[in-house]
Short mmCIF file of C-alpha atoms in Angstrom, two decimals:
data_model
loop_
_atom_site.label_atom_id
_atom_site.label_comp_id
_atom_site.label_asym_id
_atom_site.label_seq_id
_atom_site.Cartn_x
_atom_site.Cartn_y
_atom_site.Cartn_z
CA MET A 15 -0.13 -0.03 0.02
CA ASN A 16 1.44 3.09 -1.38
CA TYR A 17 1.84 6.56 1.10
CA GLU A 18 -1.35 8.31 -0.69
CA GLU A 19 -3.65 5.21 0.01
CA LEU A 20 -2.80 4.96 3.41
CA LYS A 21 -3.31 8.30 3.88
CA GLU A 22 -6.97 8.38 2.25
CA GLN A 23 -7.56 5.08 4.11
CA HIS A 24 -6.80 6.92 7.59
CA VAL A 25 -9.51 9.47 6.79
CA VAL A 26 -11.80 6.78 6.51
CA HIS A 27 -11.68 5.07 9.02
CA SER A 28 -9.89 6.76 11.98
CA GLY A 29 -12.80 8.37 12.97
CA VAL A 30 -14.54 4.63 13.67
CA ALA A 31 -11.19 3.84 15.53
CA GLU A 32 -11.63 6.73 17.46
CA LEU A 33 -14.77 5.97 18.79
CA LEU A 34 -14.10 2.40 19.46
CA ARG A 35 -11.04 3.32 21.15
CA ARG A 36 -13.16 5.47 24.03
CA THR A 37 -15.57 2.68 23.71
CA ILE A 38 -13.19 0.14 24.90
CA VAL A 39 -11.61 2.33 27.74
CA GLU A 40 -14.58 3.23 28.87
CA GLN A 41 -15.88 -0.57 29.10
CA ILE A 42 -12.19 -1.62 30.95
CA ASP A 43 -12.63 1.25 33.30
CA VAL A 44 -16.00 -0.59 34.09
CA ILE A 45 -14.41 -4.15 34.13
CA LEU A 46 -11.67 -2.58 36.29
CA ALA A 47 -13.70 -0.88 39.10
CA LYS A 48 -16.07 -3.71 39.13
CA ASN A 49 -13.30 -6.40 40.18
CA ASN A 50 -11.22 -4.27 42.17
CA LEU A 51 -8.47 -4.00 39.99
CA THR A 52 -5.87 -1.39 40.65
CA LEU A 53 -3.82 0.65 38.26
CA GLY A 54 -0.64 2.05 38.62
CA VAL A 55 -1.04 5.00 36.06
CA PRO A 56 -4.32 5.77 33.81
CA VAL A 57 -5.17 3.53 30.70
CA GLU A 58 -3.17 4.76 28.09
CA SER A 59 -4.93 4.42 24.63
CA ARG A 60 -4.19 5.95 20.89
CA VAL A 61 -5.23 5.70 17.30
CA LYS A 62 -1.85 4.79 14.98
CA THR A 63 -1.05 8.18 13.43
CA VAL A 64 -0.21 7.73 9.61
CA SER A 65 3.48 8.23 10.31
CA SER A 66 3.79 5.69 12.59
CA ILE A 67 2.01 3.13 9.84
CA VAL A 68 4.63 4.62 7.62
CA ASN A 69 7.88 3.58 10.11
CA LYS A 70 6.55 0.46 11.23
CA ASP A 71 6.22 -0.58 7.60
CA LYS A 72 9.96 0.66 6.86
CA ARG A 73 10.94 -1.65 9.92
CA LYS A 74 8.71 -5.13 9.16
CA ASN A 75 7.81 -4.28 5.76
CA LEU A 76 3.96 -4.97 6.10
CA GLU A 77 1.88 -6.66 3.91
CA ILE A 78 -2.05 -5.22 4.29
CA ASN A 79 -4.82 -5.03 2.14
CA SER A 80 -6.27 -2.33 4.17
CA ILE A 81 -5.68 -0.16 7.67
CA VAL A 82 -7.96 -2.14 9.71
CA ASP A 83 -6.11 -5.58 9.03
CA LEU A 84 -2.92 -4.08 10.97
CA ASP A 85 -3.58 -5.79 15.08
CA ASP A 86 -2.40 -2.34 16.51
CA PHE A 87 -4.29 0.41 14.57
CA ILE A 88 -6.00 1.22 17.47
CA GLY A 89 -3.86 0.24 21.01
CA VAL A 90 -5.08 0.41 24.59
CA ARG A 91 -2.02 -0.15 27.40
CA LEU A 92 -3.19 -1.16 31.27
CA ILE A 93 -0.48 -0.52 33.73
CA MET A 94 -1.35 -2.81 36.60
CA LEU A 95 0.44 -2.21 40.17
CA PHE A 96 0.47 -6.09 41.25
CA LYS A 97 1.41 -8.38 39.38
CA ARG A 98 -1.22 -11.22 40.61
CA ASP A 99 -3.75 -7.65 38.89
CA VAL A 100 -1.83 -8.28 35.18
CA GLU A 101 -3.33 -11.90 35.57
CA LYS A 102 -6.62 -10.72 36.52
CA VAL A 103 -7.17 -8.60 33.93
CA VAL A 104 -6.18 -11.35 31.59
CA LEU A 105 -9.02 -13.30 32.80
CA CYS A 106 -11.45 -10.19 32.02
CA LEU A 107 -10.14 -9.62 28.99
CA LYS A 108 -11.24 -13.11 27.78
CA GLU A 109 -14.62 -13.35 29.86
CA HIS A 110 -16.02 -9.95 28.35
CA PHE A 111 -14.02 -9.53 24.35
CA ASP A 112 -13.33 -12.10 22.07
CA VAL A 113 -9.57 -13.13 21.86
CA ILE A 114 -8.13 -13.50 18.69
CA ARG A 115 -4.66 -14.04 19.46
CA ALA A 116 -2.50 -13.78 23.10
CA GLU A 117 1.21 -13.52 23.48
CA ASN A 118 3.24 -13.59 26.48
CA LYS A 119 6.20 -11.80 25.34
CA SER A 120 8.53 -12.43 27.91
CA GLU A 121 8.39 -15.87 26.71
CA GLU A 122 9.46 -14.52 22.79
CA LEU A 123 12.90 -13.32 24.20
CA GLU A 124 15.78 -14.34 22.53
CA ASP A 125 18.77 -14.88 24.77
CA ASP A 126 20.58 -11.43 23.78
CA LYS A 127 17.18 -9.29 24.77
CA PHE A 128 16.58 -8.05 27.68
CA GLY A 129 13.63 -9.23 29.26
CA TYR A 130 10.78 -8.36 31.03
CA GLN A 131 8.24 -7.31 29.13
CA SER A 132 4.29 -7.64 28.98
CA TYR A 133 1.19 -9.20 27.88
CA HIS A 134 -0.40 -8.53 24.75
CA TYR A 135 -4.24 -9.08 23.38
CA ILE A 136 -5.50 -8.86 19.78
CA ILE A 137 -9.58 -8.25 20.77
CA LYS A 138 -12.30 -8.01 19.08
CA LEU A 139 -15.98 -6.74 20.17
CA PRO A 140 -17.97 -10.17 20.95
CA ASP A 141 -20.91 -10.71 18.56
CA ASP A 142 -23.56 -9.91 20.82
CA TRP A 143 -22.43 -6.20 21.34
CA LEU A 144 -21.92 -6.02 17.43
CA LYS A 145 -25.89 -6.39 16.84
CA ILE A 146 -26.09 -2.90 19.13
CA PRO A 147 -26.65 -0.55 16.68
CA SER A 148 -24.36 1.73 18.26
CA PHE A 149 -21.90 -0.58 17.84
CA SER A 150 -22.22 -2.57 14.65
CA SER A 151 -19.87 -0.02 12.75
CA PHE A 152 -17.05 -1.67 15.09
CA ASN A 153 -17.45 -5.17 12.94
CA ASN A 154 -14.02 -5.15 11.20
CA TYR A 155 -11.83 -3.32 13.79
CA LYS A 156 -9.29 -5.27 16.03
CA VAL A 157 -7.58 -3.37 19.44
CA GLU A 158 -4.49 -4.57 20.93
CA VAL A 159 -4.43 -4.42 24.69
CA GLN A 160 -1.11 -4.42 26.15
CA VAL A 161 -1.23 -5.42 29.93
CA ARG A 162 2.11 -5.55 31.87
CA THR A 163 2.59 -4.09 36.11
CA LEU A 164 4.14 -0.72 36.94
CA SER A 165 8.02 -2.13 37.39
CA GLN A 166 7.56 -3.88 33.58
CA HIS A 167 6.75 -0.10 31.93
CA ILE A 168 9.71 1.19 33.84
CA TRP A 169 12.15 -1.13 32.60
CA ALA A 170 9.81 -1.09 28.80
CA ALA A 171 9.92 2.66 28.55
CA THR A 172 13.72 3.29 30.34
CA SER A 173 14.65 0.53 27.67
CA HIS A 174 13.13 1.99 24.96
CA LYS A 175 14.74 5.71 25.78
CA LEU A 176 18.32 4.32 25.93
CA GLN A 177 17.99 2.19 23.15
CA TYR A 178 19.23 -0.87 24.95
CA LYS A 179 16.95 -3.62 23.80
CA LYS A 180 19.27 -5.96 23.36
CA GLU A 181 22.58 -7.05 25.09
CA GLN A 182 25.06 -6.20 22.20
CA ASN A 183 23.88 -3.07 22.12
CA VAL A 184 25.17 -2.12 25.71
CA PRO A 185 28.28 -0.73 26.28
CA LEU A 186 30.16 -3.35 27.82
CA PRO A 187 30.93 -1.41 30.70
CA LEU A 188 27.12 -0.43 31.65
CA ARG A 189 25.84 -4.74 31.09
CA ARG A 190 26.57 -5.43 34.37
CA ALA A 191 24.53 -2.39 35.36
CA ILE A 192 21.88 -3.39 33.50
CA HIS A 193 21.28 -6.64 34.33
CA ARG A 194 20.89 -5.64 37.70
CA VAL A 195 18.22 -2.93 37.14
CA SER A 196 16.52 -5.57 35.24
CA ALA A 197 16.59 -8.13 37.67
CA LEU A 198 15.94 -6.03 40.74
CA LEU A 199 12.70 -4.73 38.54
CA GLU A 200 11.41 -8.36 38.39
CA VAL A 201 12.14 -8.97 42.54
CA VAL A 202 10.43 -5.51 42.88
CA ASP A 203 7.27 -7.61 41.69
CA PHE A 204 7.91 -10.36 43.32
CA GLU A 205 8.38 -8.46 46.56
CA PHE A 206 5.16 -6.87 46.13
CA GLU A 207 3.12 -10.05 46.12
CA ARG A 208 5.06 -11.74 49.00
CA VAL A 209 3.42 -8.55 50.87
CA LEU A 210 0.13 -8.94 49.35
CA ASN A 211 0.12 -12.86 50.60
CA GLU A 212 1.50 -11.73 53.86
CA ARG A 213 -1.40 -8.89 54.29
CA VAL A 214 -3.55 -11.75 53.28
CA GLY A 215 -2.41 -13.75 56.19
CA TYR A 216 -1.95 -10.80 58.98
CA ILE A 217 -6.08 -9.81 58.00
CA GLY A 218 -7.10 -13.26 58.06
CA SER A 219 -5.35 -13.83 61.48
CA LEU A 220 -7.58 -10.91 62.82
CA ASN A 221 -10.62 -12.10 61.54
CA ASP A 222 -10.28 -15.28 63.06
CA GLU A 223 -9.78 -13.34 66.66
CA VAL A 224 -13.53 -12.74 67.92
CA ASN A 225 -11.95 -10.12 70.41
CA LEU A 226 -9.14 -8.04 69.68
CA ASN A 227 -6.79 -7.67 72.22
CA ASP A 228 -8.08 -4.40 74.22
CA GLY A 229 -4.75 -3.10 74.31
CA GLU A 230 -3.29 -3.53 71.17
CA THR A 231 -2.30 -0.53 69.36
CA LEU A 232 -4.49 0.48 65.95
CA ASN A 233 -3.11 0.17 62.42
CA VAL A 234 -4.97 0.64 59.04
CA ASP A 235 -5.82 -3.19 58.75
CA ILE A 236 -7.54 -3.57 62.08
CA VAL A 237 -9.65 -0.43 61.95
CA LYS A 238 -10.54 -2.22 58.53
CA VAL A 239 -12.00 -5.21 60.64
CA ILE A 240 -13.40 -3.32 62.98
CA ALA A 241 -15.45 -1.23 60.66
CA SER A 242 -16.33 -4.58 58.86
CA LYS A 243 -17.64 -6.40 62.09
CA ARG A 244 -18.96 -3.63 63.80
CA LEU A 245 -20.56 -1.38 61.27
CA PRO A 246 -23.36 -2.26 58.59
CA PRO A 247 -22.02 -3.93 55.39
CA ASN A 248 -24.29 -1.86 52.79
CA ASN A 249 -22.48 0.98 54.30
CA LYS A 250 -19.15 0.11 52.93
CA THR A 251 -17.80 1.58 50.02
CA ASP A 252 -14.87 1.01 47.55
CA ASP A 253 -10.99 2.38 48.29
CA GLU A 254 -12.46 3.91 51.86
CA ASP A 255 -9.11 5.62 52.90
CA PHE A 256 -8.69 4.31 56.25
CA ASP A 257 -5.37 5.65 56.53
CA ASP A 258 -6.95 8.94 56.87
CA VAL A 259 -9.25 8.26 59.63
CA LEU A 260 -6.47 6.19 61.45
CA SER A 261 -4.46 9.37 61.62
CA GLU A 262 -7.47 11.34 62.64
CA LEU A 263 -7.99 9.11 65.59
CA LEU A 264 -4.37 8.81 66.63
CA PHE A 265 -4.53 13.02 66.96
CA ASN A 266 -7.42 12.21 69.05
CA ASN A 267 -5.75 9.86 70.92
CA ILE A 268 -8.00 7.12 70.40
CA SER A 269 -4.58 4.85 69.86
CA THR A 270 -6.16 1.48 70.58
CA VAL A 271 -8.35 -1.12 69.96
CA GLY A 272 -10.26 -0.56 73.00
CA ALA A 273 -10.32 2.74 73.04
CA LEU A 274 -11.65 2.66 69.26
CA ILE A 275 -14.65 0.06 70.72
CA THR A 276 -15.77 1.68 73.22
CA ASN A 277 -16.07 5.21 71.30
CA LEU A 278 -17.97 3.47 68.65
CA ASN A 279 -20.25 1.79 70.73
CA LYS A 280 -20.88 5.39 72.42
CA GLY A 281 -21.59 7.15 69.25
CA LEU A 282 -22.32 4.31 66.70
CA PRO A 283 -26.45 4.64 67.56
CA LYS A 284 -26.97 8.08 66.97
CA ALA A 285 -24.54 7.93 64.10
CA LEU A 286 -26.59 5.25 62.56
CA LYS A 287 -30.07 7.60 62.70
CA GLU A 288 -28.26 10.70 61.16
CA ASP A 289 -27.27 8.38 58.51
CA LYS A 290 -30.75 6.57 57.80
CA ARG A 291 -31.74 10.79 57.92
CA VAL A 292 -29.11 11.83 55.43
CA ALA A 293 -30.07 8.64 52.93
CA LYS A 294 -34.04 9.63 53.13
CA ALA A 295 -33.02 13.26 52.59
CA THR A 296 -31.20 12.12 49.97
CA LEU A 297 -33.75 10.39 47.91
CA GLN A 298 -36.39 13.07 48.41
CA ALA A 299 -34.40 15.36 46.50
CA ILE A 300 -34.20 12.84 44.03
CA ASP A 301 -34.40 15.70 41.13
CA ASP A 302 -31.29 17.91 42.08
CA LEU A 303 -28.87 14.51 42.50
CA ASP A 304 -25.80 14.79 40.24
CA ASP A 305 -24.45 11.49 41.71
CA ASP A 306 -26.29 8.29 40.88
CA GLU A 307 -24.17 6.35 43.24
CA ASP A 308 -25.51 8.62 46.18
CA PHE A 309 -29.25 7.55 44.68
CA GLU A 310 -28.48 3.90 44.62
CA ARG A 311 -27.20 3.86 47.92
CA ALA A 312 -29.81 5.57 49.33
CA LYS A 313 -32.17 3.18 48.09
CA LEU A 314 -30.52 0.72 50.75
CA GLY A 315 -31.10 3.57 53.20
CA VAL A 316 -27.75 4.28 53.55
CA TYR A 317 -25.50 7.56 52.83
CA PHE A 318 -22.08 7.53 54.66
CA SER A 319 -19.29 5.25 54.21
CA HIS A 320 -17.45 2.75 57.27
CA VAL A 321 -14.99 5.89 57.51
CA GLY A 322 -17.78 8.25 57.66
CA LEU A 323 -19.68 6.43 60.07
CA ILE A 324 -16.16 5.95 62.36
CA ARG A 325 -15.98 9.87 62.34
CA MET A 326 -19.40 10.89 63.12
CA ALA A 327 -19.31 8.04 66.06
CA MET A 328 -16.47 9.50 67.43
CA SER A 329 -17.92 13.10 67.22
CA TYR A 330 -21.20 12.07 68.91
CA ALA A 331 -18.78 9.78 72.06
CA LEU A 332 -16.66 12.67 72.03
CA GLY A 333 -18.33 15.96 71.26
CA ASP A 334 -16.42 18.86 70.85
CA GLU A 335 -13.37 17.32 72.07
CA TYR A 336 -12.78 15.48 68.98
CA ILE A 337 -11.37 17.14 66.05
CA LYS A 338 -12.58 16.12 62.87
CA PHE A 339 -9.76 16.48 60.02
CA GLU A 340 -11.27 17.92 57.06
CA SER A 341 -12.52 15.48 54.71
CA ASP A 342 -13.94 15.87 50.66
CA VAL A 343 -16.28 12.28 51.24
CA ASP A 344 -17.31 10.34 53.66
#
């Protein structure tokens, strides 16, 4: 395909490709939130430019009849904090999209290349989605989705900048250092996995104890466990800032399990009553609501999160002596 044909096809297809890019990113955002998967950085995505396609053709001598034959005409990159989340994202992609091809780039590395790369998936929208009128124009389009950890991304970005993808490209005096960096970044992912596993075990040990030691010093995980045991489950929300509320508790000299539970028992009845009042008022103000999530929670008879209930209970228990930190959302 010559340059002029390529430009003409790009004009024809880039608009639909951009719509599909936005659609895929929106759907992936929903899937990640639903499965509580944590991004290291916001989703990256793009539609390949004409110049980028030309450069790729010069490197790889592309043999395509149409620009939509390119696997990576539309590209999305998901950079996850944890290695286990990469594996979960892979399962989600297979569950929600048609996976045409899957590649684990680290398994394809040659002996003379530095490795620590990502998963690449070529996906299409499922047939059921394509039956929806607004999605029907996406039928012939593919999307490349790259999934990697933040450590993998650091390596990929750095090696690309330094142009050290192959060992033979690296000056001899630097090879030892580059090997160390590659190994260290891989160790980072494994050590984060170890921390996550140990954290799961620690929280499990807290849950196994019916009564925590009253004199035990509070930490983030203990506060979360107490909240899950003593506060209504419907009030719980995702990504609550227990670190912030712990700082507030410690500032107010509530530093032990016993102190937190005592004041929680004292102030919680009034806090729950206030929660129901606000939830009812939220339902009555339906025409003024901008947040659908608040409305859905109000239908369950709740408004405040677990963190919000803890703050409110402490205020009722200690009165004016309790100093609340500023918070945008409870």
